[in-house]
Short mmCIF file of C-alpha atoms in Angstrom, two decimals:
data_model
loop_
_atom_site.label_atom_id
_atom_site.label_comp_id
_atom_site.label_asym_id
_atom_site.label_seq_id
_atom_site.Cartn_x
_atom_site.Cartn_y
_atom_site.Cartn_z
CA UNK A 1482 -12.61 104.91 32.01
CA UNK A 1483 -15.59 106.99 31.45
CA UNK A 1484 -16.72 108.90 28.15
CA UNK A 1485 -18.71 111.49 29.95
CA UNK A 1486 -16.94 114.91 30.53
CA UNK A 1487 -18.48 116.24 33.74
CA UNK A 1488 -19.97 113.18 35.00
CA UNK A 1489 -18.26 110.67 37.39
CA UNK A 1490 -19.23 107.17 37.93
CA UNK A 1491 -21.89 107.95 41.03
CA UNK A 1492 -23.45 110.23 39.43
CA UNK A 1493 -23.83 108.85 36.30
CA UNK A 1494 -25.45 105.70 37.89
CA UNK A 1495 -27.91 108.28 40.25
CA UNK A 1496 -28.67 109.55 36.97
CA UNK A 1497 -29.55 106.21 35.26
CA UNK A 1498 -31.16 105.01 38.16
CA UNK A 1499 -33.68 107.84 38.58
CA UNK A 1500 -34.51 108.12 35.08
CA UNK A 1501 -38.08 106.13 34.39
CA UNK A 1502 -38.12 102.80 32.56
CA UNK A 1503 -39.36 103.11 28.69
CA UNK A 1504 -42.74 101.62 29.36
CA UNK A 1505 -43.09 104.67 31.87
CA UNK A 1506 -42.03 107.24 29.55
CA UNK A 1507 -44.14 106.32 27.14
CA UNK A 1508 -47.54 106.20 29.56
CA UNK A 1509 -46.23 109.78 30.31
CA UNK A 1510 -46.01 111.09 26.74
CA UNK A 1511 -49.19 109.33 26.34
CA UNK A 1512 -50.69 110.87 29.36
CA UNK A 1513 -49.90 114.65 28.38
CA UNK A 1514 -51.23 113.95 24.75
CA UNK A 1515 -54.20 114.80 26.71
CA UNK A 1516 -53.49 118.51 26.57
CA UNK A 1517 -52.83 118.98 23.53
CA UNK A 1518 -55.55 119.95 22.23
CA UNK A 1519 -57.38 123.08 22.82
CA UNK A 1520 -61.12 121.40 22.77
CA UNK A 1521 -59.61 118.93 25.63
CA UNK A 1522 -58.14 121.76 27.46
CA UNK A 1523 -61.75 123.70 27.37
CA UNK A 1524 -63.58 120.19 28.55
CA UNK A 1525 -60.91 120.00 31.29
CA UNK A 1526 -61.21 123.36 32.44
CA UNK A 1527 -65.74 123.10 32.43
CA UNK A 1528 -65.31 119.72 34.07
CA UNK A 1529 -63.45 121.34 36.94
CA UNK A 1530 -66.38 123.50 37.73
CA UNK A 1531 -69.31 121.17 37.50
CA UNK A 1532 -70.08 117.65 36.01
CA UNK A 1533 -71.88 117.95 32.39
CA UNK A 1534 -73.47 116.27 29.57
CA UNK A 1535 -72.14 116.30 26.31
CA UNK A 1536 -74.81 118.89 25.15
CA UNK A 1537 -74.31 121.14 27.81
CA UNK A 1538 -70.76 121.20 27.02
CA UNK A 1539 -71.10 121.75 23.51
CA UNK A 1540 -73.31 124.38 24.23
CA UNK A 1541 -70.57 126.41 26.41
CA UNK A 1542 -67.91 125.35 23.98
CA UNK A 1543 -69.89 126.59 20.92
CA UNK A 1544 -68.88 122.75 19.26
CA UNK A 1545 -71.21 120.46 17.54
CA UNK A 1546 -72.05 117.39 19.53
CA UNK A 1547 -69.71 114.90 17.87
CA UNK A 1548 -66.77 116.65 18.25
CA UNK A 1549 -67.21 116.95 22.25
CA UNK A 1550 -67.96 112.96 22.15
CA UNK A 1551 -64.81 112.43 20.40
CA UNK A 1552 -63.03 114.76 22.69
CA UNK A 1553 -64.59 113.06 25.73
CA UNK A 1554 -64.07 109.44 24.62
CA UNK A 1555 -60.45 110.38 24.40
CA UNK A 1556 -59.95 111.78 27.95
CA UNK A 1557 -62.10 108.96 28.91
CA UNK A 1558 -59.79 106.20 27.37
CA UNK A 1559 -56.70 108.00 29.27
CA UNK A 1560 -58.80 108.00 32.50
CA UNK A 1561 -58.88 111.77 32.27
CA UNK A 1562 -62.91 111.85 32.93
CA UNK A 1563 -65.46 109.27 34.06
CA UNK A 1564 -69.03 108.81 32.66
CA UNK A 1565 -72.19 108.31 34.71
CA UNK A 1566 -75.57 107.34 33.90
CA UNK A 1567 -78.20 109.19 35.32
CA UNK A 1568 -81.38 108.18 33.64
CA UNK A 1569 -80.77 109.29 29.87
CA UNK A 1570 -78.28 111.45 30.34
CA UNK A 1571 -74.51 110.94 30.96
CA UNK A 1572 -73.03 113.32 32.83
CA UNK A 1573 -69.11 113.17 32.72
CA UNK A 1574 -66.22 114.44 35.40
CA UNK A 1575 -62.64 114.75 35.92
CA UNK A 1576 -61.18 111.23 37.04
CA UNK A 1577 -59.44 113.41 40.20
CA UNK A 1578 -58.84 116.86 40.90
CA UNK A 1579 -55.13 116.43 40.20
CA UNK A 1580 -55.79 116.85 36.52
CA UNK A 1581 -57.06 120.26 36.74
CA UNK A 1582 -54.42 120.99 39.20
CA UNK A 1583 -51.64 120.36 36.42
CA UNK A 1584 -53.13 122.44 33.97
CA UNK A 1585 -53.94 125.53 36.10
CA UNK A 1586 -50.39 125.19 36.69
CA UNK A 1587 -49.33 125.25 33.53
CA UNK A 1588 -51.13 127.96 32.97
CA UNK A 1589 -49.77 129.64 35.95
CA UNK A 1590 -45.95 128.93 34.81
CA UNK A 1591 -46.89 130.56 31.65
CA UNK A 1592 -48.20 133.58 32.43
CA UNK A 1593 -45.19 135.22 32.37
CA UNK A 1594 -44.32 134.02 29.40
CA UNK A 1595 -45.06 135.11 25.67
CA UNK A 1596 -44.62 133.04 22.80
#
C-alpha cells in the first residue's frame, strides 16, 4: 500500500517519470546561475541589441573592463554568448535568441509583481 495521501499508483509513477534525471537538474540550476547576477543580466540584455566588444560594453554598463571579461567568460563557459575575432577586437553575442527570450519573459511575468 501506498504512503502518499492524494496520490495513487499512476500518478505517482507519471510523476516520477516526468521529473528530470539529477544530472539534468543540476545542468538546469547551473544554467539559470546565469541570471543571477545583475552585470550578466545587463550584458544579456546589450547583447540582444547588437554584438559588442568588451569596451563598448563597459562603456554602456559604466563597469571597468575586468569586471565585463569576467562576466563574459562566465556566460561564455555556460554557452550563454560566443566570441569572434575580428582583427583585434572580439566582438561577443548571445549563443541564440532563446536566451533573451527567457529573460524578457521573466521580466514580463514580473511586472505585475512587487517585491
Amino acid at each position: 500500500m501506498s504512503n502518499f495521501l492524494l496520490l495513487n499508483k499512476v500518478e505517482e509513477n507519471e510523476i516520477t517519470n516526468y521529473m528530470p534525471t539529477e544530472r539534468k537538474l543540476k545542468d538546469v540550476a547551473s544554467f539559470f546561475q546565469n541570471f543571477s547576477d545583475p552585470t550578466r543580466l545587463k550584458i544579456i540584455s546589450a547583447l540582444s541589441i547588437n554584438d559588442l566588444c568588451v569596451n563598448d560594453l563597459s562603456l554602456i554598463l559604466d563597469a571597468n573592463q575586468t569586471t565585463i571579461s569576467h562576466q563574459l567568460k562566465f556566460l561564455k563557459n555556460q554557452y550563454i554568448v560566443v566570441a569572434k575575432r575580428e582583427g583585434k577586437i572580439i566582438k561577443y553575442s548571445l549563443q541564440n535568441k532563446f536566451i533573451n527570450d527567457l529573460m524578457n519573459y521573466a521580466i514580463e511575468s514580473l511586472k505585475d509583481n512587487t517585491f
